[in-house]
PDB file of C-alpha atoms in Angstrom:
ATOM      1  CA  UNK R   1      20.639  14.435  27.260  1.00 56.00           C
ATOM      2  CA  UNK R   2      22.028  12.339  23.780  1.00 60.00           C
ATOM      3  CA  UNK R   3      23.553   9.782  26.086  1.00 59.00           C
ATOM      4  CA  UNK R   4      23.822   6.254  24.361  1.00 61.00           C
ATOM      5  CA  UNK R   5      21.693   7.084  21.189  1.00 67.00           C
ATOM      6  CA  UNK R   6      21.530   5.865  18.122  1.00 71.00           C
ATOM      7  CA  UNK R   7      21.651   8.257  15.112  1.00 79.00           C
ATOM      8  CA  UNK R   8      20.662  12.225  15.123  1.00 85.00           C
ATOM      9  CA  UNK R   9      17.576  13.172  18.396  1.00 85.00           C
ATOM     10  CA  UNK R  10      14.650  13.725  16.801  1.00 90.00           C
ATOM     11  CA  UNK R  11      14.345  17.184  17.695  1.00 92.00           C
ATOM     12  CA  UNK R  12      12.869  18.487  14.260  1.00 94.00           C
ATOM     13  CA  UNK R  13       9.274  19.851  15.899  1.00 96.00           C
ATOM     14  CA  UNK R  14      11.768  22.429  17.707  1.00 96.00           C
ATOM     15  CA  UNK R  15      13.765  23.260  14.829  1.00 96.00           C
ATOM     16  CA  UNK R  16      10.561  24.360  12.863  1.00 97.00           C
ATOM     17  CA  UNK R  17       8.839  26.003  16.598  1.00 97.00           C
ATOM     18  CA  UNK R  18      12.625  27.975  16.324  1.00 97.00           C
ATOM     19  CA  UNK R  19      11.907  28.701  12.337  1.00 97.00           C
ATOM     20  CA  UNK R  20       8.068  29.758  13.064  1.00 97.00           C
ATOM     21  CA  UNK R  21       9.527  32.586  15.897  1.00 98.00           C
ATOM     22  CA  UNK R  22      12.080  34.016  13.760  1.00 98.00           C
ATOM     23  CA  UNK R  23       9.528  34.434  10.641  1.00 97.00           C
ATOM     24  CA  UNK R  24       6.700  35.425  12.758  1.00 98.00           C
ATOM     25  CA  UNK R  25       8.464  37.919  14.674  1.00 98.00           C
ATOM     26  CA  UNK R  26      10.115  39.367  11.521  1.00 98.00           C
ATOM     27  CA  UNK R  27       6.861  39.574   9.768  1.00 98.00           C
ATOM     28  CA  UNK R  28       5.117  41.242  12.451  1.00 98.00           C
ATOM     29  CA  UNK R  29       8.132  43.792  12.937  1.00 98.00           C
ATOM     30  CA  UNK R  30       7.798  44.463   8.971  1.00 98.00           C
ATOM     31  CA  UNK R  31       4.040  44.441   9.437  1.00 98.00           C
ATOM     32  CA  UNK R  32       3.945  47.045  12.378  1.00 98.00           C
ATOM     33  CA  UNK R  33       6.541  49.122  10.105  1.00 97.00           C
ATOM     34  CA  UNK R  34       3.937  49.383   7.255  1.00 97.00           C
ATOM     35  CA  UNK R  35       0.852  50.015   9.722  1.00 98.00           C
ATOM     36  CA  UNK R  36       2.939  53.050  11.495  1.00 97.00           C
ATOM     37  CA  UNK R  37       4.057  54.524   8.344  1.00 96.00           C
ATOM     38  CA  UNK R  38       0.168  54.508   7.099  1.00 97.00           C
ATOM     39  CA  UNK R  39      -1.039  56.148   9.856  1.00 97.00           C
ATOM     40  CA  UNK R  40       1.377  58.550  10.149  1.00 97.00           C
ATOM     41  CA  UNK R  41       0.866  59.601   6.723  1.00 96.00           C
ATOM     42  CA  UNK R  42      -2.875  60.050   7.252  1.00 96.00           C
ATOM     43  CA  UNK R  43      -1.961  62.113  10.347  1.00 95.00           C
ATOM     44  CA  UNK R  44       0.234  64.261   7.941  1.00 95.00           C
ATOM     45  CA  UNK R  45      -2.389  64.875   5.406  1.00 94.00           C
ATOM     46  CA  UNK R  46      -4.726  65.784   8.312  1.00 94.00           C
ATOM     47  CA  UNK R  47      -2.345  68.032   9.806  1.00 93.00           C
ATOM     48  CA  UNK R  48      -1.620  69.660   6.675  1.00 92.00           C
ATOM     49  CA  UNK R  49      -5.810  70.520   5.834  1.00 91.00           C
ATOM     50  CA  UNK R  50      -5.965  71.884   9.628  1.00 89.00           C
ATOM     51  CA  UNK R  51      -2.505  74.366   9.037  1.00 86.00           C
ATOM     52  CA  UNK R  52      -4.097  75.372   5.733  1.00 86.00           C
ATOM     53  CA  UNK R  53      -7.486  76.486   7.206  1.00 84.00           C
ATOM     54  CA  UNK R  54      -5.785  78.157   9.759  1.00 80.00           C
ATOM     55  CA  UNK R  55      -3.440  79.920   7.553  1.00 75.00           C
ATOM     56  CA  UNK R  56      -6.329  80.946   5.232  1.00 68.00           C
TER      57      UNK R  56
ATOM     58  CA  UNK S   1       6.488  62.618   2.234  1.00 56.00           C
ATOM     59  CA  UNK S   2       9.599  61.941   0.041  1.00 72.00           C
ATOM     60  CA  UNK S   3       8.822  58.789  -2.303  1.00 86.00           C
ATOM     61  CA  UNK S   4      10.613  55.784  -1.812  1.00 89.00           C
ATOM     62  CA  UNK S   5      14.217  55.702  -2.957  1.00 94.00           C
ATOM     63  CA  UNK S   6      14.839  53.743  -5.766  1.00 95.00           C
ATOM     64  CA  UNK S   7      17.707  52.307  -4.533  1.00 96.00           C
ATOM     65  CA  UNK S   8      15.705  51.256  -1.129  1.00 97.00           C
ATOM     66  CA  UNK S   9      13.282  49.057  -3.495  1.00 96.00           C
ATOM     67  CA  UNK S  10      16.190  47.513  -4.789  1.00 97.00           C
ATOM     68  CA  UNK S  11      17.425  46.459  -1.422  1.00 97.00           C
ATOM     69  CA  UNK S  12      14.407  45.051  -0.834  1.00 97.00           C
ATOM     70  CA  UNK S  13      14.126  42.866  -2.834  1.00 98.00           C
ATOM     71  CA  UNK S  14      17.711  41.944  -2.986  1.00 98.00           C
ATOM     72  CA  UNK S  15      17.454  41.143   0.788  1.00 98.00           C
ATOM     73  CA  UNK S  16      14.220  38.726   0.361  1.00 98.00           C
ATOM     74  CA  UNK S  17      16.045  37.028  -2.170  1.00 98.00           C
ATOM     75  CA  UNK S  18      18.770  36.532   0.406  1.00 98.00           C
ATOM     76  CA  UNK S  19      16.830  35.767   2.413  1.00 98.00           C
ATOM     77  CA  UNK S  20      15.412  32.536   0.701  1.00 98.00           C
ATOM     78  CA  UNK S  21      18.820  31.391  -0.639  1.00 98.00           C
ATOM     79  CA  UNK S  22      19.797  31.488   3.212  1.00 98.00           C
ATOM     80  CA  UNK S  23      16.611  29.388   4.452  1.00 97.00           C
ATOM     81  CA  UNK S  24      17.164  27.244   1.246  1.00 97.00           C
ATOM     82  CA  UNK S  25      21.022  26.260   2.326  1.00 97.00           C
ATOM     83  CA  UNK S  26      20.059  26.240   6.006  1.00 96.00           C
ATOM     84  CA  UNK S  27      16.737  23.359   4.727  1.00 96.00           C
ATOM     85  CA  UNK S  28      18.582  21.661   2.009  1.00 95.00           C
ATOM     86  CA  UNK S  29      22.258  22.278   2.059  1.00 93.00           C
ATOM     87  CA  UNK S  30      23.415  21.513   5.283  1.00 94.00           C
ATOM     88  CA  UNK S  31      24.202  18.154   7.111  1.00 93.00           C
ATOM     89  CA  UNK S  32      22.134  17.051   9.903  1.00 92.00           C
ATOM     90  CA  UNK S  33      24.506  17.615  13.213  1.00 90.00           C
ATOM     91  CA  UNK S  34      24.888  13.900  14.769  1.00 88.00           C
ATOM     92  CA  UNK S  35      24.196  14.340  17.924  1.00 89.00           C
ATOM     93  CA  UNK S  36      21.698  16.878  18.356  1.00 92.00           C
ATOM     94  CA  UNK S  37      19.602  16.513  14.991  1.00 92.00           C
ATOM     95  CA  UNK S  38      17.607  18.965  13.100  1.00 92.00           C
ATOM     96  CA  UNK S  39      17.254  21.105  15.942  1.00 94.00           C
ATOM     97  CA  UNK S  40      20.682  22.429  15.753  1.00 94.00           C
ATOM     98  CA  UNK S  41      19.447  23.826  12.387  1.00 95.00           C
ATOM     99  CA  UNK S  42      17.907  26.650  14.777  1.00 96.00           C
ATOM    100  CA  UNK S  43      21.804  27.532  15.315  1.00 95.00           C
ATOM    101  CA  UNK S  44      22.663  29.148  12.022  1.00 96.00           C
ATOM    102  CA  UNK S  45      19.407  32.353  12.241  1.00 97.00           C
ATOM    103  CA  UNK S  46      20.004  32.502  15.759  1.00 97.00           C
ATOM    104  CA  UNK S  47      23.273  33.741  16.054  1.00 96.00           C
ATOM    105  CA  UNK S  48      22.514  36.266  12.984  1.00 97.00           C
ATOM    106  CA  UNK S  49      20.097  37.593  14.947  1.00 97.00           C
ATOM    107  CA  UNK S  50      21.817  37.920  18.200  1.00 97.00           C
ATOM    108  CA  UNK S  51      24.465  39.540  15.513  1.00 96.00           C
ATOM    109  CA  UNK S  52      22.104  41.842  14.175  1.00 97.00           C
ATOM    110  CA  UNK S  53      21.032  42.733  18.289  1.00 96.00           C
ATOM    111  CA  UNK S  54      24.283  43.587  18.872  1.00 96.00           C
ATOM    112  CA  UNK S  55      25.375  45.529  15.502  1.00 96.00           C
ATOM    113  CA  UNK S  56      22.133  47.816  16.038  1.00 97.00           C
ATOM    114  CA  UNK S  57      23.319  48.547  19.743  1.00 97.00           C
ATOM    115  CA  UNK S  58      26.642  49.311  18.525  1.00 97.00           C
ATOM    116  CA  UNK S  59      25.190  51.963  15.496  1.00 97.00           C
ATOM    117  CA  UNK S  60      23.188  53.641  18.290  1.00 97.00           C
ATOM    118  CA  UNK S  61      25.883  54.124  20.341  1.00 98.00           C
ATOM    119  CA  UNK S  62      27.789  55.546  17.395  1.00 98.00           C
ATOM    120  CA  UNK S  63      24.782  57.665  16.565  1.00 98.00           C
ATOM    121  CA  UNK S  64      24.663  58.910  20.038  1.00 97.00           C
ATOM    122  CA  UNK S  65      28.139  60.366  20.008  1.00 98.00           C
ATOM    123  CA  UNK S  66      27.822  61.971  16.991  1.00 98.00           C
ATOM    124  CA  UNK S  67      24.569  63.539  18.196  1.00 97.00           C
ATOM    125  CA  UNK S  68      26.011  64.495  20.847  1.00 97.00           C
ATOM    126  CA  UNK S  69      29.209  66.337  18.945  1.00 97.00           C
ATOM    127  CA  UNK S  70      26.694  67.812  15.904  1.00 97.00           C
ATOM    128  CA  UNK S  71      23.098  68.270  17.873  1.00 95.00           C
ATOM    129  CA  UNK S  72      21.077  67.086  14.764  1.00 95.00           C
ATOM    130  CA  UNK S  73      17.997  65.307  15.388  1.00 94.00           C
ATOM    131  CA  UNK S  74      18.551  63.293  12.208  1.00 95.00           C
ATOM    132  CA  UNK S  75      20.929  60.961  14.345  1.00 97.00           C
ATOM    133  CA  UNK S  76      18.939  60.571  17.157  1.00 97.00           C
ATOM    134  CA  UNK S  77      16.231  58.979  14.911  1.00 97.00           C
ATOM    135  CA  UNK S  78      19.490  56.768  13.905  1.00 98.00           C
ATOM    136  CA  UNK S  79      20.105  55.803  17.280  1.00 97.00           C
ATOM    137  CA  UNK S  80      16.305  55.183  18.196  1.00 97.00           C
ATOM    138  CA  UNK S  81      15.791  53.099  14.840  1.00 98.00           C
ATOM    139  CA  UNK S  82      18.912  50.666  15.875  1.00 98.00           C
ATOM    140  CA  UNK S  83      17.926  50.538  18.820  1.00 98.00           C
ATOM    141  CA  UNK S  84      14.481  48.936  17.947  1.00 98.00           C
ATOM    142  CA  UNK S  85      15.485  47.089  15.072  1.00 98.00           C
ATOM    143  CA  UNK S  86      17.798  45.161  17.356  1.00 97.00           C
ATOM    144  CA  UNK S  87      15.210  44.783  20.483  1.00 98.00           C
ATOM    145  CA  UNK S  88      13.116  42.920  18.039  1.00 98.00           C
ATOM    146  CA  UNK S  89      16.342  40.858  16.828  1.00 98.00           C
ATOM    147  CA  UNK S  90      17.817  39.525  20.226  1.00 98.00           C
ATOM    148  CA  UNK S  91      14.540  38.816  21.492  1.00 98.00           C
ATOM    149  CA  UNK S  92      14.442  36.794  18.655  1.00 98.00           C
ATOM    150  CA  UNK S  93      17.477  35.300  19.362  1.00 98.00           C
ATOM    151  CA  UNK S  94      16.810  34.512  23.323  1.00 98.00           C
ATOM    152  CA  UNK S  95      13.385  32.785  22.342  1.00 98.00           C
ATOM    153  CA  UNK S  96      15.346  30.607  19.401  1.00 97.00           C
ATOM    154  CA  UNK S  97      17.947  29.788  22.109  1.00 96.00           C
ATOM    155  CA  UNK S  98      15.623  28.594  24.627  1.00 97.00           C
ATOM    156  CA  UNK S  99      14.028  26.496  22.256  1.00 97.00           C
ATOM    157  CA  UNK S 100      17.546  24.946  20.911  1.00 96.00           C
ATOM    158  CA  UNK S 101      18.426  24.716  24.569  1.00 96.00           C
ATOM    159  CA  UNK S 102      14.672  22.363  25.349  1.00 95.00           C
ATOM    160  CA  UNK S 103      16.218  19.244  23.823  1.00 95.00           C
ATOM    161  CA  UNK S 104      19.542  19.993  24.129  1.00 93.00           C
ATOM    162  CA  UNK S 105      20.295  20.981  27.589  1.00 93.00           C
ATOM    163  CA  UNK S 106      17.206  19.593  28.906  1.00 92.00           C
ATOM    164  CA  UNK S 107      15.873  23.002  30.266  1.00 95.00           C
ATOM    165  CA  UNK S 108      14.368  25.752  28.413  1.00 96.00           C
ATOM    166  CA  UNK S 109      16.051  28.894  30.395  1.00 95.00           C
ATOM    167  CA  UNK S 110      19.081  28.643  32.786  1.00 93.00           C
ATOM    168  CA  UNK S 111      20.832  31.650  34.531  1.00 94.00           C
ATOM    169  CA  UNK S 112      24.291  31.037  32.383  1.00 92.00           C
ATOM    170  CA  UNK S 113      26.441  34.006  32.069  1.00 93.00           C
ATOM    171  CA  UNK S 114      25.611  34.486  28.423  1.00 94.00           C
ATOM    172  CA  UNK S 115      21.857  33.917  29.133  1.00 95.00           C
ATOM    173  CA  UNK S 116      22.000  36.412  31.702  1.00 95.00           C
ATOM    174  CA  UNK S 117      24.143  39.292  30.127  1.00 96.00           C
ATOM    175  CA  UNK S 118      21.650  38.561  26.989  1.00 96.00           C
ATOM    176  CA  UNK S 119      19.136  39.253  28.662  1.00 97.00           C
ATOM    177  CA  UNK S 120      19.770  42.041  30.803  1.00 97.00           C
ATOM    178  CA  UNK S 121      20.980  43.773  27.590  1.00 97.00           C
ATOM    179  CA  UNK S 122      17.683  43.530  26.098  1.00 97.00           C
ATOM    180  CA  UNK S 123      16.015  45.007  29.204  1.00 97.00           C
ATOM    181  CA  UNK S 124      18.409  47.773  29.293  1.00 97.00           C
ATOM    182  CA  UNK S 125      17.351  48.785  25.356  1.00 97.00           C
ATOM    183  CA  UNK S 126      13.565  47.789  26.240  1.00 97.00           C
ATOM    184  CA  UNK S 127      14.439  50.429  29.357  1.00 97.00           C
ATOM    185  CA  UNK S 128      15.709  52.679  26.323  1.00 97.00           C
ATOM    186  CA  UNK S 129      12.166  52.348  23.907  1.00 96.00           C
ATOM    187  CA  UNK S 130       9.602  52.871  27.101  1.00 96.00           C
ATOM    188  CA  UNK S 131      12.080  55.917  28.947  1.00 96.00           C
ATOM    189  CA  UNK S 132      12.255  57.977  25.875  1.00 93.00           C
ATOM    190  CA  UNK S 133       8.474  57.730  25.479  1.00 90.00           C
ATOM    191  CA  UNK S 134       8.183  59.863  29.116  1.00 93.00           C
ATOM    192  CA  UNK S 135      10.051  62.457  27.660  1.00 92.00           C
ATOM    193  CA  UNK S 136       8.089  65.299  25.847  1.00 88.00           C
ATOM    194  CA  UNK S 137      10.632  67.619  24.829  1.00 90.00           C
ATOM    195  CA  UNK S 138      12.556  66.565  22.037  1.00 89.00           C
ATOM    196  CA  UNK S 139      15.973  67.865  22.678  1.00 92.00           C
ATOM    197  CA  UNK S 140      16.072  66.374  25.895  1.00 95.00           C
ATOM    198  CA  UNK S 141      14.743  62.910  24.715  1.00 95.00           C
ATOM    199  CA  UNK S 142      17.299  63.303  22.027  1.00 96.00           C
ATOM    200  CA  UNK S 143      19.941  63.895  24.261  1.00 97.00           C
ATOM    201  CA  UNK S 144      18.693  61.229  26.917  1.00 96.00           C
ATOM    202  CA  UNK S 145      18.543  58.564  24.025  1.00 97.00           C
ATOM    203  CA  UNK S 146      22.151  59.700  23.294  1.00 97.00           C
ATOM    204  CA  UNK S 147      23.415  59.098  26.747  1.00 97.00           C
ATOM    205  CA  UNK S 148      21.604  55.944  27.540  1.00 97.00           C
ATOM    206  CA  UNK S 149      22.570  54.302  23.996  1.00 97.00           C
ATOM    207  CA  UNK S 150      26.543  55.262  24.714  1.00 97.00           C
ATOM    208  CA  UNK S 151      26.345  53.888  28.433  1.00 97.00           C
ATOM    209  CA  UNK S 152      24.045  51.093  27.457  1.00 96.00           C
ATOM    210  CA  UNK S 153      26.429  49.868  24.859  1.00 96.00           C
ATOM    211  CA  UNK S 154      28.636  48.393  27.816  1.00 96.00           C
ATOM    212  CA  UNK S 155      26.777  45.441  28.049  1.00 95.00           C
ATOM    213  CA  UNK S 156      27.440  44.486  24.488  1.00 96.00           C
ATOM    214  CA  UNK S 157      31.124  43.594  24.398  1.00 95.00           C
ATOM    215  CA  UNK S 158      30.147  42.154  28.313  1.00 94.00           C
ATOM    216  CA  UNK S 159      27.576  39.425  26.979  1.00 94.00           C
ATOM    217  CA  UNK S 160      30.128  39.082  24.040  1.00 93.00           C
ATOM    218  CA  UNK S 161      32.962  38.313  25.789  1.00 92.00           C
ATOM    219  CA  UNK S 162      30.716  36.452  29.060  1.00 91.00           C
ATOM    220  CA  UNK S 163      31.502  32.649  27.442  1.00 88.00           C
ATOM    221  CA  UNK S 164      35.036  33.341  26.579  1.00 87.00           C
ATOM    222  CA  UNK S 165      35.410  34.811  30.089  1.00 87.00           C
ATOM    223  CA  UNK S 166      33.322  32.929  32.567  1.00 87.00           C
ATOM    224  CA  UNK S 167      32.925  29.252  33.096  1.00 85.00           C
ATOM    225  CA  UNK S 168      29.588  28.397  30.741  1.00 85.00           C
ATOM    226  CA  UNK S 169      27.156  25.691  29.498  1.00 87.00           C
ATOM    227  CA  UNK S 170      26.863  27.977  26.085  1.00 90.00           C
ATOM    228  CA  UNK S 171      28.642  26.754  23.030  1.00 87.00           C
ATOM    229  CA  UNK S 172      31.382  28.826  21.257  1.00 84.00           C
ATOM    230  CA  UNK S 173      31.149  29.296  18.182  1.00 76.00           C
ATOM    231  CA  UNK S 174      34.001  31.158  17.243  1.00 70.00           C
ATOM    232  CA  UNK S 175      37.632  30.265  19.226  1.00 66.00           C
ATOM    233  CA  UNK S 176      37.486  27.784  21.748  1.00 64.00           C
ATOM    234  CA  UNK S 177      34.268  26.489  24.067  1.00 61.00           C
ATOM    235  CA  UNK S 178      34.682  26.132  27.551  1.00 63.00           C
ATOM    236  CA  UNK S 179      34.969  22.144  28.721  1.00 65.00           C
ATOM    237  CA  UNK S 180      31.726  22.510  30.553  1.00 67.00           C
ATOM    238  CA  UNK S 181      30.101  23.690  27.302  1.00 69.00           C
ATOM    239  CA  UNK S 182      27.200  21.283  26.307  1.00 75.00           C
ATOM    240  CA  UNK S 183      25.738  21.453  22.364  1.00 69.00           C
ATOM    241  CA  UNK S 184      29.075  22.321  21.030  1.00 73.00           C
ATOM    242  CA  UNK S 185      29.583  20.409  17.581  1.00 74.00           C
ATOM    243  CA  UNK S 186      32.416  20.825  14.491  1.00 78.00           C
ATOM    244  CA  UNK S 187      31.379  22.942  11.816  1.00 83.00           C
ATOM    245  CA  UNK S 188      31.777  20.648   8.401  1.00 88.00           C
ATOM    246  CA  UNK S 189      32.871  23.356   5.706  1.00 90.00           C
ATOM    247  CA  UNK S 190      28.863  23.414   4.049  1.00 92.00           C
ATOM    248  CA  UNK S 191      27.692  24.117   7.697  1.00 92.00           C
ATOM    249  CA  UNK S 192      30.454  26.876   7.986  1.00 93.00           C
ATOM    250  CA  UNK S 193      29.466  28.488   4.856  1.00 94.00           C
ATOM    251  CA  UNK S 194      25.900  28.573   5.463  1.00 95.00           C
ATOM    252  CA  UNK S 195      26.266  30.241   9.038  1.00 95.00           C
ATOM    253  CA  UNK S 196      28.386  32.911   7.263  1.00 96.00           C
ATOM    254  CA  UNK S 197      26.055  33.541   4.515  1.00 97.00           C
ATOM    255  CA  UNK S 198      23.440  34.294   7.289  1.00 97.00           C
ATOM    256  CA  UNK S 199      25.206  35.954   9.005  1.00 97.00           C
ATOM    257  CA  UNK S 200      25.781  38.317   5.351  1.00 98.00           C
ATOM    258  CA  UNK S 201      21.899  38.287   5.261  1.00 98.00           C
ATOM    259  CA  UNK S 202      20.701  39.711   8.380  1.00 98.00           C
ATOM    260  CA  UNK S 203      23.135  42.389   7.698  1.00 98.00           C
ATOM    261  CA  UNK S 204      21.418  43.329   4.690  1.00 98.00           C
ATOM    262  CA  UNK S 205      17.903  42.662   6.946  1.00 98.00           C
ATOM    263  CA  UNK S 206      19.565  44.828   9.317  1.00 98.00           C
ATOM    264  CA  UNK S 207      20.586  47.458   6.750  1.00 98.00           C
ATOM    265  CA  UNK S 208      17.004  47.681   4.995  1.00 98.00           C
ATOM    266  CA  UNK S 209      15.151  47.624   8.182  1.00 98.00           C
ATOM    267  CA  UNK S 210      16.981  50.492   9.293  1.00 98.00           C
ATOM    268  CA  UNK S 211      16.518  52.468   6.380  1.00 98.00           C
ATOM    269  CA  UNK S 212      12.481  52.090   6.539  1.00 97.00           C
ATOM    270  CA  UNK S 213      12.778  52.677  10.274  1.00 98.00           C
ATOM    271  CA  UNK S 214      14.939  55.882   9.792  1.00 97.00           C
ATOM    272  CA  UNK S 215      12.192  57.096   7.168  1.00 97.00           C
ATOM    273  CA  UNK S 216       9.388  56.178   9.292  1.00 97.00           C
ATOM    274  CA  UNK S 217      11.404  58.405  12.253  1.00 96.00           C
ATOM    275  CA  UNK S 218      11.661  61.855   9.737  1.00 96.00           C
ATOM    276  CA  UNK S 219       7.770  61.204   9.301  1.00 96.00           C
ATOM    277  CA  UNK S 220       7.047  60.908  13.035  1.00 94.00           C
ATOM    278  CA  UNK S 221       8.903  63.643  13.520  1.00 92.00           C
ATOM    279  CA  UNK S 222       7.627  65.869  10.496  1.00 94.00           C
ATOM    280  CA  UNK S 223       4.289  64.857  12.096  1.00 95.00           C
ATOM    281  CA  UNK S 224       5.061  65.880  15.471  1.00 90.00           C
ATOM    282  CA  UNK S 225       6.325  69.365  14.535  1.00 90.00           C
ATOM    283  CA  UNK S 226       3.499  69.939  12.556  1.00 92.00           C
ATOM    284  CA  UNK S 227       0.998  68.945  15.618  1.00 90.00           C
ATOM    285  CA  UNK S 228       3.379  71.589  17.358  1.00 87.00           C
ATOM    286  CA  UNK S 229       2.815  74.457  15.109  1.00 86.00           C
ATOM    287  CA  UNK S 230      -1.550  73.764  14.551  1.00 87.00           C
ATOM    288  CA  UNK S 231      -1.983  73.793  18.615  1.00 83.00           C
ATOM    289  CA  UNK S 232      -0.067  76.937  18.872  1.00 76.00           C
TER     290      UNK S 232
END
């Protein structure tokens, strides 16, 4: 592919679509992390109103 | 819910401070390779990730024994936590090596055998995440997950060792490439110290990832019990 260059390829416009995956994926991960643990905690405080009206 | 641990908010923001010194030394701090050009700049997060895959595969096979000797659900939200973490990581690190591999090789995807193992170990934990949601009870999903995770860990030390063992286009990084290798360059000591430091970083990622992902797992679970007991 590099045969009988001169100097580095320009190949920076990959380098920053390899940079924008590992961000974006990592943000989203963190993201989803956040979103699950919010709903899961309204679930909980739902949960928790419906086993007290039962127990009562 | 338990408040967050002091001790977790420290790590977090110890790790995104690692995390910039890392992307900082990758930007500024290291040479441009000769041949290939800022593209091979890719190299240094890709092969944390693909570390961070593989470390995450190894903990849930770990977890998965010791569920298996103790029978406490706390490790089987371990082993499902890894497990996820490092899906997320080595498809990271397939997508960054198909990009490297555009310019470089002049192809974006060829069926090398580190390609291939890579990517049949990510199936096999994808296989893990959707199987374990078809299973209702959770004893048996723990125990499934526990199974799978041990047996599944095979392929790690398989696409590990696939470029040191077969005949392969993929560089080696550490020891010594194959002739037929194409993108392989000589680390210059700033270049060497930068892909260690990464690799140092997404351990902590790894780490504080898997600490929020255990927590959210005791939730999910606390949740699910608690759905158990208000149907009865």
């Amino acid at each position: 592919m590099f045969f009988l260059q001169q100097g580095p390829a320009q190949t920076t416009n990959y380098m920053i679509a390899g940079y924008t995956v590992i961000f974006g994926v990592i943000l989203f991960y963190v993201l989803s992390l956040f979103l699950r643990n919010r709903n899961l905690k309204r679930d909980l405080e739902t949960l928790q109103e419906l086993d007290n009206k039962t127990n009562v | 819910m338990e408040t967050k641990p002091r001790l977790l908010t420290i790590l977090d923001g110890v790790t995104i401070i690692l995390l910039a010194v890392a992307t900082t030394l990758v930007f500024f701090f290291t040479p441009i390779e000769a041949v290939m050009g800022n593209v091979q700049k890719v190299f240094y997060f890709h092969v944390a990730n693909a570390w961070v895959g593989m470390l995450g595969f190894m903990a849930s096979a770990i977890a998965g024994v010791a569920y298996l000797r103790t029978g406490k659900r706390s490790w089987d939200i371990v082993g499902m936590a890894s497990v996820e973490i490092s899906v997320v990581f080595l498809l990271i690190a397939i997508v960054t090596g198909s990009i490297w591999a555009r310019p470089v090789w002049n192809t974006w995807w060829t069926w090398d055998p580190r390609l291939t193992t890579a990517a049949i170990m990510e199936l096999i934990y994808a296989a893990y995440l959707l199987l374990r949601q078809g299973i209702e009870d959770p004893d048996r999903r723990a125990r499934f997950g526990a199974v799978y995770a041990i047996l599944g860990f095979i392929s790690v030390p398989l696409t590990f060792l696939s470029i040191r063992i077969f005949r392969t286009i993929h560089p080696v990084v550490i020891g010594n490439a194959d002739p037929s290798a194409q993108g392989s360059f000589d680390m210059s000591p700033a270049m060497l110290r930068t892909f260690m430091f990464s690799l140092l970083v997404f351990s902590f990622i790894f780490a504080d990832l898997l600490w929020h992902r255990i927590r959210l797992g005791h939730l999910a679970d606390k949740v699910e019990q608690l759905k158990l007991k208000v149907t009865q």
